Amino acid sequence: MTEPLQLYYYPGVCSLAPHIALREAGASFEAVRVDLRTRKTEAGDDFARINPKGYVPALRLPDGSVLTETAVLLQYVADTWPEAELAPRHGGLERIRFDERLIFISTELHKGFAPFTIMPNAGEEAKRWAGQRLAARVDLLAQDLGERPFFHGERFTVADAYAFFALRTYHKLFAGELAPNLAAFLARVAERPATVATFAAEGIKA
């Protein structure tokens, strides 16, 4: 007996990326909201029993096992639904470069938000340093995107879902202007049907 695919999420945080990716892939899944304060699901289940790490996203697979870490979930979606063309196929430098971008977003942007989101006691000096570092990383993303509509070219990929979360979070944290190409990218992804559906499901605004 198999179980339905379940994505454990909290509105607007990093679980937004795999949520969008699953919809882009046309996957059949259940979105399960987690209260990050109580660590309970909307049904009252103890989230620590599902993901001992205690944070979203987590993806329960049909065999009952659970995957964690945003970049890993995105790779899983891309490889499980290859017909959606959400990542280059394995076996060449193109995929390695693609995964390089995913890991850059994960380690240099996503984790860089911690002093502003999950470390309320971080000092002002630490926040100043972290803000400067994030700004430099965002500049690198602007250079990486260039004039392309998406980070891998003409097609939307799971890297765009992750970059969308990261750039959206950065813009909200610092309320500053993004480079024109990044601002256009955010608007472009926000208008995609999968993103619109994800926002509606999570009850958040663009």
mmCIF file of the C-alpha atoms, coordinates in Angstrom:
data_MODEL
# 
_entry.id   MODEL 
# 
loop_
_atom_site.group_PDB 
_atom_site.id 
_atom_site.type_symbol 
_atom_site.label_atom_id 
_atom_site.label_alt_id 
_atom_site.label_comp_id 
_atom_site.label_asym_id 
_atom_site.label_entity_id 
_atom_site.label_seq_id 
_atom_site.pdbx_PDB_ins_code 
_atom_site.Cartn_x 
_atom_site.Cartn_y 
_atom_site.Cartn_z 
_atom_site.occupancy 
_atom_site.B_iso_or_equiv 
_atom_site.pdbx_formal_charge 
_atom_site.auth_seq_id 
_atom_site.auth_comp_id 
_atom_site.auth_asym_id 
_atom_site.auth_atom_id 
_atom_site.pdbx_PDB_model_num 
ATOM 1   C CA . MET A 1 1   ? 0.000  0.000  0.000   1.00 0.00 ? 1   MET A CA 1 
ATOM 2   C CA . THR A 1 2   ? 1.357  3.413  -0.930  1.00 0.00 ? 2   THR A CA 1 
ATOM 3   C CA . GLU A 1 3   ? 0.591  6.790  0.574   1.00 0.00 ? 3   GLU A CA 1 
ATOM 4   C CA . PRO A 1 4   ? -0.180 10.009 -1.314  1.00 0.00 ? 4   PRO A CA 1 
ATOM 5   C CA . LEU A 1 5   ? 2.679  12.431 -1.845  1.00 0.00 ? 5   LEU A CA 1 
ATOM 6   C CA . GLN A 1 6   ? 2.529  15.050 0.918   1.00 0.00 ? 6   GLN A CA 1 
ATOM 7   C CA . LEU A 1 7   ? 4.350  18.399 1.027   1.00 0.00 ? 7   LEU A CA 1 
ATOM 8   C CA . TYR A 1 8   ? 4.703  19.874 4.502   1.00 0.00 ? 8   TYR A CA 1 
ATOM 9   C CA . TYR A 1 9   ? 4.878  23.653 4.245   1.00 0.00 ? 9   TYR A CA 1 
ATOM 10  C CA . TYR A 1 10  ? 4.446  26.977 5.989   1.00 0.00 ? 10  TYR A CA 1 
ATOM 11  C CA . PRO A 1 11  ? 3.092  29.906 3.937   1.00 0.00 ? 11  PRO A CA 1 
ATOM 12  C CA . GLY A 1 12  ? 5.648  32.052 2.138   1.00 0.00 ? 12  GLY A CA 1 
ATOM 13  C CA . VAL A 1 13  ? 8.849  30.452 3.429   1.00 0.00 ? 13  VAL A CA 1 
ATOM 14  C CA . CYS A 1 14  ? 11.312 28.211 1.569   1.00 0.00 ? 14  CYS A CA 1 
ATOM 15  C CA . SER A 1 15  ? 8.707  25.474 1.108   1.00 0.00 ? 15  SER A CA 1 
ATOM 16  C CA . LEU A 1 16  ? 7.227  27.861 -1.459  1.00 0.00 ? 16  LEU A CA 1 
ATOM 17  C CA . ALA A 1 17  ? 9.845  26.669 -3.977  1.00 0.00 ? 17  ALA A CA 1 
ATOM 18  C CA . PRO A 1 18  ? 8.994  22.940 -4.006  1.00 0.00 ? 18  PRO A CA 1 
ATOM 19  C CA . HIS A 1 19  ? 5.298  23.821 -3.760  1.00 0.00 ? 19  HIS A CA 1 
ATOM 20  C CA . ILE A 1 20  ? 5.585  25.789 -7.015  1.00 0.00 ? 20  ILE A CA 1 
ATOM 21  C CA . ALA A 1 21  ? 7.757  23.075 -8.561  1.00 0.00 ? 21  ALA A CA 1 
ATOM 22  C CA . LEU A 1 22  ? 5.249  20.318 -7.795  1.00 0.00 ? 22  LEU A CA 1 
ATOM 23  C CA . ARG A 1 23  ? 2.508  22.326 -9.497  1.00 0.00 ? 23  ARG A CA 1 
ATOM 24  C CA . GLU A 1 24  ? 4.760  23.070 -12.465 1.00 0.00 ? 24  GLU A CA 1 
ATOM 25  C CA . ALA A 1 25  ? 5.409  19.337 -12.770 1.00 0.00 ? 25  ALA A CA 1 
ATOM 26  C CA . GLY A 1 26  ? 1.713  18.505 -12.709 1.00 0.00 ? 26  GLY A CA 1 
ATOM 27  C CA . ALA A 1 27  ? 2.259  16.261 -9.686  1.00 0.00 ? 27  ALA A CA 1 
ATOM 28  C CA . SER A 1 28  ? -0.589 14.915 -7.595  1.00 0.00 ? 28  SER A CA 1 
ATOM 29  C CA . PHE A 1 29  ? 0.100  15.796 -3.972  1.00 0.00 ? 29  PHE A CA 1 
ATOM 30  C CA . GLU A 1 30  ? -1.407 17.004 -0.721  1.00 0.00 ? 30  GLU A CA 1 
ATOM 31  C CA . ALA A 1 31  ? -0.143 20.258 0.804   1.00 0.00 ? 31  ALA A CA 1 
ATOM 32  C CA . VAL A 1 32  ? -0.042 19.971 4.604   1.00 0.00 ? 32  VAL A CA 1 
ATOM 33  C CA . ARG A 1 33  ? 0.402  23.176 6.573   1.00 0.00 ? 33  ARG A CA 1 
ATOM 34  C CA . VAL A 1 34  ? 2.692  23.107 9.608   1.00 0.00 ? 34  VAL A CA 1 
ATOM 35  C CA . ASP A 1 35  ? 2.508  25.546 12.511  1.00 0.00 ? 35  ASP A CA 1 
ATOM 36  C CA . LEU A 1 36  ? 6.192  26.333 13.060  1.00 0.00 ? 36  LEU A CA 1 
ATOM 37  C CA . ARG A 1 37  ? 5.498  27.681 16.546  1.00 0.00 ? 37  ARG A CA 1 
ATOM 38  C CA . THR A 1 38  ? 3.748  24.587 17.913  1.00 0.00 ? 38  THR A CA 1 
ATOM 39  C CA . ARG A 1 39  ? 5.438  22.143 15.504  1.00 0.00 ? 39  ARG A CA 1 
ATOM 40  C CA . LYS A 1 40  ? 2.031  20.631 14.752  1.00 0.00 ? 40  LYS A CA 1 
ATOM 41  C CA . THR A 1 41  ? 0.383  19.952 11.416  1.00 0.00 ? 41  THR A CA 1 
ATOM 42  C CA . GLU A 1 42  ? -3.068 21.334 10.704  1.00 0.00 ? 42  GLU A CA 1 
ATOM 43  C CA . ALA A 1 43  ? -4.445 17.930 11.687  1.00 0.00 ? 43  ALA A CA 1 
ATOM 44  C CA . GLY A 1 44  ? -2.628 18.116 15.041  1.00 0.00 ? 44  GLY A CA 1 
ATOM 45  C CA . ASP A 1 45  ? 0.123  15.626 14.226  1.00 0.00 ? 45  ASP A CA 1 
ATOM 46  C CA . ASP A 1 46  ? 3.538  16.079 15.824  1.00 0.00 ? 46  ASP A CA 1 
ATOM 47  C CA . PHE A 1 47  ? 5.746  17.403 13.023  1.00 0.00 ? 47  PHE A CA 1 
ATOM 48  C CA . ALA A 1 48  ? 8.903  16.271 14.857  1.00 0.00 ? 48  ALA A CA 1 
ATOM 49  C CA . ARG A 1 49  ? 7.806  12.679 14.243  1.00 0.00 ? 49  ARG A CA 1 
ATOM 50  C CA . ILE A 1 50  ? 7.619  13.438 10.519  1.00 0.00 ? 50  ILE A CA 1 
ATOM 51  C CA . ASN A 1 51  ? 10.797 15.514 10.261  1.00 0.00 ? 51  ASN A CA 1 
ATOM 52  C CA . PRO A 1 52  ? 13.029 15.438 13.368  1.00 0.00 ? 52  PRO A CA 1 
ATOM 53  C CA . LYS A 1 53  ? 14.895 18.454 11.972  1.00 0.00 ? 53  LYS A CA 1 
ATOM 54  C CA . GLY A 1 54  ? 11.790 20.452 12.844  1.00 0.00 ? 54  GLY A CA 1 
ATOM 55  C CA . TYR A 1 55  ? 11.578 22.673 9.784   1.00 0.00 ? 55  TYR A CA 1 
ATOM 56  C CA . VAL A 1 56  ? 9.874  22.779 6.418   1.00 0.00 ? 56  VAL A CA 1 
ATOM 57  C CA . PRO A 1 57  ? 9.848  21.755 3.673   1.00 0.00 ? 57  PRO A CA 1 
ATOM 58  C CA . ALA A 1 58  ? 9.491  18.029 4.024   1.00 0.00 ? 58  ALA A CA 1 
ATOM 59  C CA . LEU A 1 59  ? 8.089  15.689 1.416   1.00 0.00 ? 59  LEU A CA 1 
ATOM 60  C CA . ARG A 1 60  ? 6.536  12.362 2.331   1.00 0.00 ? 60  ARG A CA 1 
ATOM 61  C CA . LEU A 1 61  ? 7.015  9.956  -0.557  1.00 0.00 ? 61  LEU A CA 1 
ATOM 62  C CA . PRO A 1 62  ? 4.544  7.265  -1.625  1.00 0.00 ? 62  PRO A CA 1 
ATOM 63  C CA . ASP A 1 63  ? 6.549  4.606  0.257   1.00 0.00 ? 63  ASP A CA 1 
ATOM 64  C CA . GLY A 1 64  ? 6.170  6.590  3.494   1.00 0.00 ? 64  GLY A CA 1 
ATOM 65  C CA . SER A 1 65  ? 9.760  7.825  3.665   1.00 0.00 ? 65  SER A CA 1 
ATOM 66  C CA . VAL A 1 66  ? 10.457 11.544 4.018   1.00 0.00 ? 66  VAL A CA 1 
ATOM 67  C CA . LEU A 1 67  ? 12.793 13.832 2.089   1.00 0.00 ? 67  LEU A CA 1 
ATOM 68  C CA . THR A 1 68  ? 14.041 17.137 3.482   1.00 0.00 ? 68  THR A CA 1 
ATOM 69  C CA . GLU A 1 69  ? 16.118 20.145 2.339   1.00 0.00 ? 69  GLU A CA 1 
ATOM 70  C CA . THR A 1 70  ? 14.737 22.498 -0.286  1.00 0.00 ? 70  THR A CA 1 
ATOM 71  C CA . ALA A 1 71  ? 17.363 21.865 -2.955  1.00 0.00 ? 71  ALA A CA 1 
ATOM 72  C CA . VAL A 1 72  ? 16.943 18.095 -2.614  1.00 0.00 ? 72  VAL A CA 1 
ATOM 73  C CA . LEU A 1 73  ? 13.162 18.322 -2.931  1.00 0.00 ? 73  LEU A CA 1 
ATOM 74  C CA . LEU A 1 74  ? 13.558 20.430 -6.059  1.00 0.00 ? 74  LEU A CA 1 
ATOM 75  C CA . GLN A 1 75  ? 15.946 17.899 -7.595  1.00 0.00 ? 75  GLN A CA 1 
ATOM 76  C CA . TYR A 1 76  ? 13.523 15.110 -6.708  1.00 0.00 ? 76  TYR A CA 1 
ATOM 77  C CA . VAL A 1 77  ? 10.635 16.875 -8.441  1.00 0.00 ? 77  VAL A CA 1 
ATOM 78  C CA . ALA A 1 78  ? 12.696 17.587 -11.557 1.00 0.00 ? 78  ALA A CA 1 
ATOM 79  C CA . ASP A 1 79  ? 13.934 13.993 -11.806 1.00 0.00 ? 79  ASP A CA 1 
ATOM 80  C CA . THR A 1 80  ? 10.622 12.308 -10.957 1.00 0.00 ? 80  THR A CA 1 
ATOM 81  C CA . TRP A 1 81  ? 8.714  14.240 -13.621 1.00 0.00 ? 81  TRP A CA 1 
ATOM 82  C CA . PRO A 1 82  ? 11.354 14.580 -16.372 1.00 0.00 ? 82  PRO A CA 1 
ATOM 83  C CA . GLU A 1 83  ? 8.684  15.270 -18.992 1.00 0.00 ? 83  GLU A CA 1 
ATOM 84  C CA . ALA A 1 84  ? 8.123  18.675 -17.341 1.00 0.00 ? 84  ALA A CA 1 
ATOM 85  C CA . GLU A 1 85  ? 11.735 19.589 -18.219 1.00 0.00 ? 85  GLU A CA 1 
ATOM 86  C CA . LEU A 1 86  ? 12.353 21.342 -14.914 1.00 0.00 ? 86  LEU A CA 1 
ATOM 87  C CA . ALA A 1 87  ? 16.087 20.536 -14.945 1.00 0.00 ? 87  ALA A CA 1 
ATOM 88  C CA . PRO A 1 88  ? 18.685 19.243 -17.391 1.00 0.00 ? 88  PRO A CA 1 
ATOM 89  C CA . ARG A 1 89  ? 19.036 15.466 -17.449 1.00 0.00 ? 89  ARG A CA 1 
ATOM 90  C CA . HIS A 1 90  ? 21.811 13.864 -15.420 1.00 0.00 ? 90  HIS A CA 1 
ATOM 91  C CA . GLY A 1 91  ? 24.992 12.830 -17.131 1.00 0.00 ? 91  GLY A CA 1 
ATOM 92  C CA . GLY A 1 92  ? 26.752 15.960 -18.226 1.00 0.00 ? 92  GLY A CA 1 
ATOM 93  C CA . LEU A 1 93  ? 28.265 19.267 -17.233 1.00 0.00 ? 93  LEU A CA 1 
ATOM 94  C CA . GLU A 1 94  ? 24.994 21.082 -17.944 1.00 0.00 ? 94  GLU A CA 1 
ATOM 95  C CA . ARG A 1 95  ? 23.317 19.328 -15.004 1.00 0.00 ? 95  ARG A CA 1 
ATOM 96  C CA . ILE A 1 96  ? 26.329 19.836 -12.774 1.00 0.00 ? 96  ILE A CA 1 
ATOM 97  C CA . ARG A 1 97  ? 26.273 23.583 -13.494 1.00 0.00 ? 97  ARG A CA 1 
ATOM 98  C CA . PHE A 1 98  ? 22.546 23.574 -12.842 1.00 0.00 ? 98  PHE A CA 1 
ATOM 99  C CA . ASP A 1 99  ? 22.997 21.898 -9.451  1.00 0.00 ? 99  ASP A CA 1 
ATOM 100 C CA . GLU A 1 100 ? 25.793 24.368 -8.712  1.00 0.00 ? 100 GLU A CA 1 
ATOM 101 C CA . ARG A 1 101 ? 23.256 27.184 -9.040  1.00 0.00 ? 101 ARG A CA 1 
ATOM 102 C CA . LEU A 1 102 ? 20.791 25.409 -6.739  1.00 0.00 ? 102 LEU A CA 1 
ATOM 103 C CA . ILE A 1 103 ? 23.439 24.940 -4.053  1.00 0.00 ? 103 ILE A CA 1 
ATOM 104 C CA . PHE A 1 104 ? 24.552 28.563 -4.381  1.00 0.00 ? 104 PHE A CA 1 
ATOM 105 C CA . ILE A 1 105 ? 20.995 29.745 -3.730  1.00 0.00 ? 105 ILE A CA 1 
ATOM 106 C CA . SER A 1 106 ? 20.700 27.333 -0.810  1.00 0.00 ? 106 SER A CA 1 
ATOM 107 C CA . THR A 1 107 ? 23.952 28.130 0.971   1.00 0.00 ? 107 THR A CA 1 
ATOM 108 C CA . GLU A 1 108 ? 24.720 31.709 0.000   1.00 0.00 ? 108 GLU A CA 1 
ATOM 109 C CA . LEU A 1 109 ? 21.219 33.223 -0.050  1.00 0.00 ? 109 LEU A CA 1 
ATOM 110 C CA . HIS A 1 110 ? 18.686 31.036 1.724   1.00 0.00 ? 110 HIS A CA 1 
ATOM 111 C CA . LYS A 1 111 ? 20.864 30.330 4.767   1.00 0.00 ? 111 LYS A CA 1 
ATOM 112 C CA . GLY A 1 112 ? 22.004 33.953 4.763   1.00 0.00 ? 112 GLY A CA 1 
ATOM 113 C CA . PHE A 1 113 ? 18.527 35.064 5.808   1.00 0.00 ? 113 PHE A CA 1 
ATOM 114 C CA . ALA A 1 114 ? 18.912 33.449 9.248   1.00 0.00 ? 114 ALA A CA 1 
ATOM 115 C CA . PRO A 1 115 ? 20.044 36.597 11.160  1.00 0.00 ? 115 PRO A CA 1 
ATOM 116 C CA . PHE A 1 116 ? 16.872 38.332 9.997   1.00 0.00 ? 116 PHE A CA 1 
ATOM 117 C CA . THR A 1 117 ? 14.341 35.508 10.219  1.00 0.00 ? 117 THR A CA 1 
ATOM 118 C CA . ILE A 1 118 ? 15.198 32.809 12.771  1.00 0.00 ? 118 ILE A CA 1 
ATOM 119 C CA . MET A 1 119 ? 17.850 34.531 14.925  1.00 0.00 ? 119 MET A CA 1 
ATOM 120 C CA . PRO A 1 120 ? 15.968 37.366 16.638  1.00 0.00 ? 120 PRO A CA 1 
ATOM 121 C CA . ASN A 1 121 ? 18.867 38.080 18.998  1.00 0.00 ? 121 ASN A CA 1 
ATOM 122 C CA . ALA A 1 122 ? 21.440 38.597 16.272  1.00 0.00 ? 122 ALA A CA 1 
ATOM 123 C CA . GLY A 1 123 ? 23.342 41.827 16.930  1.00 0.00 ? 123 GLY A CA 1 
ATOM 124 C CA . GLU A 1 124 ? 23.277 44.830 14.647  1.00 0.00 ? 124 GLU A CA 1 
ATOM 125 C CA . GLU A 1 125 ? 26.861 44.284 13.532  1.00 0.00 ? 125 GLU A CA 1 
ATOM 126 C CA . ALA A 1 126 ? 26.081 40.706 12.560  1.00 0.00 ? 126 ALA A CA 1 
ATOM 127 C CA . LYS A 1 127 ? 23.020 41.866 10.638  1.00 0.00 ? 127 LYS A CA 1 
ATOM 128 C CA . ARG A 1 128 ? 24.982 44.585 8.875   1.00 0.00 ? 128 ARG A CA 1 
ATOM 129 C CA . TRP A 1 129 ? 27.627 42.093 7.782   1.00 0.00 ? 129 TRP A CA 1 
ATOM 130 C CA . ALA A 1 130 ? 25.002 39.550 6.732   1.00 0.00 ? 130 ALA A CA 1 
ATOM 131 C CA . GLY A 1 131 ? 23.102 42.200 4.765   1.00 0.00 ? 131 GLY A CA 1 
ATOM 132 C CA . GLN A 1 132 ? 26.211 43.224 2.852   1.00 0.00 ? 132 GLN A CA 1 
ATOM 133 C CA . ARG A 1 133 ? 27.003 39.600 2.076   1.00 0.00 ? 133 ARG A CA 1 
ATOM 134 C CA . LEU A 1 134 ? 23.463 38.966 0.845   1.00 0.00 ? 134 LEU A CA 1 
ATOM 135 C CA . ALA A 1 135 ? 23.559 42.064 -1.355  1.00 0.00 ? 135 ALA A CA 1 
ATOM 136 C CA . ALA A 1 136 ? 26.757 40.821 -2.991  1.00 0.00 ? 136 ALA A CA 1 
ATOM 137 C CA . ARG A 1 137 ? 25.164 37.420 -3.608  1.00 0.00 ? 137 ARG A CA 1 
ATOM 138 C CA . VAL A 1 138 ? 22.081 39.024 -5.145  1.00 0.00 ? 138 VAL A CA 1 
ATOM 139 C CA . ASP A 1 139 ? 24.365 40.998 -7.453  1.00 0.00 ? 139 ASP A CA 1 
ATOM 140 C CA . LEU A 1 140 ? 25.898 37.710 -8.577  1.00 0.00 ? 140 LEU A CA 1 
ATOM 141 C CA . LEU A 1 141 ? 22.430 36.354 -9.327  1.00 0.00 ? 141 LEU A CA 1 
ATOM 142 C CA . ALA A 1 142 ? 21.689 39.444 -11.426 1.00 0.00 ? 142 ALA A CA 1 
ATOM 143 C CA . GLN A 1 143 ? 24.878 38.801 -13.409 1.00 0.00 ? 143 GLN A CA 1 
ATOM 144 C CA . ASP A 1 144 ? 24.005 35.126 -13.732 1.00 0.00 ? 144 ASP A CA 1 
ATOM 145 C CA . LEU A 1 145 ? 20.510 35.851 -15.085 1.00 0.00 ? 145 LEU A CA 1 
ATOM 146 C CA . GLY A 1 146 ? 21.634 38.524 -17.524 1.00 0.00 ? 146 GLY A CA 1 
ATOM 147 C CA . GLU A 1 147 ? 19.037 39.150 -20.224 1.00 0.00 ? 147 GLU A CA 1 
ATOM 148 C CA . ARG A 1 148 ? 17.568 35.637 -20.134 1.00 0.00 ? 148 ARG A CA 1 
ATOM 149 C CA . PRO A 1 149 ? 13.951 35.218 -18.990 1.00 0.00 ? 149 PRO A CA 1 
ATOM 150 C CA . PHE A 1 150 ? 14.921 32.357 -16.646 1.00 0.00 ? 150 PHE A CA 1 
ATOM 151 C CA . PHE A 1 151 ? 18.159 31.228 -15.054 1.00 0.00 ? 151 PHE A CA 1 
ATOM 152 C CA . HIS A 1 152 ? 18.620 28.287 -17.390 1.00 0.00 ? 152 HIS A CA 1 
ATOM 153 C CA . GLY A 1 153 ? 17.481 30.125 -20.497 1.00 0.00 ? 153 GLY A CA 1 
ATOM 154 C CA . GLU A 1 154 ? 14.061 30.139 -22.113 1.00 0.00 ? 154 GLU A CA 1 
ATOM 155 C CA . ARG A 1 155 ? 12.498 27.414 -19.968 1.00 0.00 ? 155 ARG A CA 1 
ATOM 156 C CA . PHE A 1 156 ? 11.362 27.662 -16.351 1.00 0.00 ? 156 PHE A CA 1 
ATOM 157 C CA . THR A 1 157 ? 13.171 25.208 -14.054 1.00 0.00 ? 157 THR A CA 1 
ATOM 158 C CA . VAL A 1 158 ? 13.214 24.332 -10.375 1.00 0.00 ? 158 VAL A CA 1 
ATOM 159 C CA . ALA A 1 159 ? 16.182 26.722 -10.005 1.00 0.00 ? 159 ALA A CA 1 
ATOM 160 C CA . ASP A 1 160 ? 13.803 29.541 -10.895 1.00 0.00 ? 160 ASP A CA 1 
ATOM 161 C CA . ALA A 1 161 ? 11.389 28.412 -8.176  1.00 0.00 ? 161 ALA A CA 1 
ATOM 162 C CA . TYR A 1 162 ? 14.211 28.573 -5.614  1.00 0.00 ? 162 TYR A CA 1 
ATOM 163 C CA . ALA A 1 163 ? 15.523 31.897 -6.921  1.00 0.00 ? 163 ALA A CA 1 
ATOM 164 C CA . PHE A 1 164 ? 11.990 33.283 -6.808  1.00 0.00 ? 164 PHE A CA 1 
ATOM 165 C CA . PHE A 1 165 ? 11.672 32.432 -3.107  1.00 0.00 ? 165 PHE A CA 1 
ATOM 166 C CA . ALA A 1 166 ? 15.131 33.830 -2.311  1.00 0.00 ? 166 ALA A CA 1 
ATOM 167 C CA . LEU A 1 167 ? 14.748 37.099 -4.235  1.00 0.00 ? 167 LEU A CA 1 
ATOM 168 C CA . ARG A 1 168 ? 11.213 37.629 -2.968  1.00 0.00 ? 168 ARG A CA 1 
ATOM 169 C CA . THR A 1 169 ? 12.432 37.151 0.615   1.00 0.00 ? 169 THR A CA 1 
ATOM 170 C CA . TYR A 1 170 ? 15.414 39.438 0.092   1.00 0.00 ? 170 TYR A CA 1 
ATOM 171 C CA . HIS A 1 171 ? 13.203 42.170 -1.359  1.00 0.00 ? 171 HIS A CA 1 
ATOM 172 C CA . LYS A 1 172 ? 10.745 41.917 1.551   1.00 0.00 ? 172 LYS A CA 1 
ATOM 173 C CA . LEU A 1 173 ? 13.494 41.930 4.190   1.00 0.00 ? 173 LEU A CA 1 
ATOM 174 C CA . PHE A 1 174 ? 15.312 44.987 2.886   1.00 0.00 ? 174 PHE A CA 1 
ATOM 175 C CA . ALA A 1 175 ? 12.542 46.803 0.994   1.00 0.00 ? 175 ALA A CA 1 
ATOM 176 C CA . GLY A 1 176 ? 15.104 47.919 -1.555  1.00 0.00 ? 176 GLY A CA 1 
ATOM 177 C CA . GLU A 1 177 ? 15.108 47.980 -5.299  1.00 0.00 ? 177 GLU A CA 1 
ATOM 178 C CA . LEU A 1 178 ? 16.319 44.956 -7.194  1.00 0.00 ? 178 LEU A CA 1 
ATOM 179 C CA . ALA A 1 179 ? 18.273 45.139 -10.429 1.00 0.00 ? 179 ALA A CA 1 
ATOM 180 C CA . PRO A 1 180 ? 15.833 45.591 -13.332 1.00 0.00 ? 180 PRO A CA 1 
ATOM 181 C CA . ASN A 1 181 ? 16.386 42.075 -14.667 1.00 0.00 ? 181 ASN A CA 1 
ATOM 182 C CA . LEU A 1 182 ? 15.712 40.536 -11.238 1.00 0.00 ? 182 LEU A CA 1 
ATOM 183 C CA . ALA A 1 183 ? 12.604 42.653 -10.715 1.00 0.00 ? 183 ALA A CA 1 
ATOM 184 C CA . ALA A 1 184 ? 11.325 41.548 -14.116 1.00 0.00 ? 184 ALA A CA 1 
ATOM 185 C CA . PHE A 1 185 ? 12.145 37.942 -13.237 1.00 0.00 ? 185 PHE A CA 1 
ATOM 186 C CA . LEU A 1 186 ? 10.108 38.132 -10.018 1.00 0.00 ? 186 LEU A CA 1 
ATOM 187 C CA . ALA A 1 187 ? 7.146  39.592 -11.889 1.00 0.00 ? 187 ALA A CA 1 
ATOM 188 C CA . ARG A 1 188 ? 7.458  36.944 -14.611 1.00 0.00 ? 188 ARG A CA 1 
ATOM 189 C CA . VAL A 1 189 ? 7.465  34.023 -12.175 1.00 0.00 ? 189 VAL A CA 1 
ATOM 190 C CA . ALA A 1 190 ? 4.691  35.536 -10.045 1.00 0.00 ? 190 ALA A CA 1 
ATOM 191 C CA . GLU A 1 191 ? 2.412  35.501 -13.089 1.00 0.00 ? 191 GLU A CA 1 
ATOM 192 C CA . ARG A 1 192 ? 2.903  31.822 -13.884 1.00 0.00 ? 192 ARG A CA 1 
ATOM 193 C CA . PRO A 1 193 ? -0.228 29.716 -13.276 1.00 0.00 ? 193 PRO A CA 1 
ATOM 194 C CA . ALA A 1 194 ? 1.621  27.368 -10.903 1.00 0.00 ? 194 ALA A CA 1 
ATOM 195 C CA . THR A 1 195 ? 2.791  30.306 -8.781  1.00 0.00 ? 195 THR A CA 1 
ATOM 196 C CA . VAL A 1 196 ? -0.656 31.890 -8.725  1.00 0.00 ? 196 VAL A CA 1 
ATOM 197 C CA . ALA A 1 197 ? -2.142 28.560 -7.645  1.00 0.00 ? 197 ALA A CA 1 
ATOM 198 C CA . THR A 1 198 ? 0.506  28.111 -4.959  1.00 0.00 ? 198 THR A CA 1 
ATOM 199 C CA . PHE A 1 199 ? -0.125 31.566 -3.519  1.00 0.00 ? 199 PHE A CA 1 
ATOM 200 C CA . ALA A 1 200 ? -3.861 30.868 -3.442  1.00 0.00 ? 200 ALA A CA 1 
ATOM 201 C CA . ALA A 1 201 ? -3.320 27.505 -1.738  1.00 0.00 ? 201 ALA A CA 1 
ATOM 202 C CA . GLU A 1 202 ? -1.019 29.040 0.886   1.00 0.00 ? 202 GLU A CA 1 
ATOM 203 C CA . GLY A 1 203 ? -3.211 32.098 1.389   1.00 0.00 ? 203 GLY A CA 1 
ATOM 204 C CA . ILE A 1 204 ? -0.457 34.620 0.656   1.00 0.00 ? 204 ILE A CA 1 
ATOM 205 C CA . LYS A 1 205 ? -0.158 37.620 -1.648  1.00 0.00 ? 205 LYS A CA 1 
ATOM 206 C CA . ALA A 1 206 ? 2.432  38.213 -4.326  1.00 0.00 ? 206 ALA A CA 1 
# 
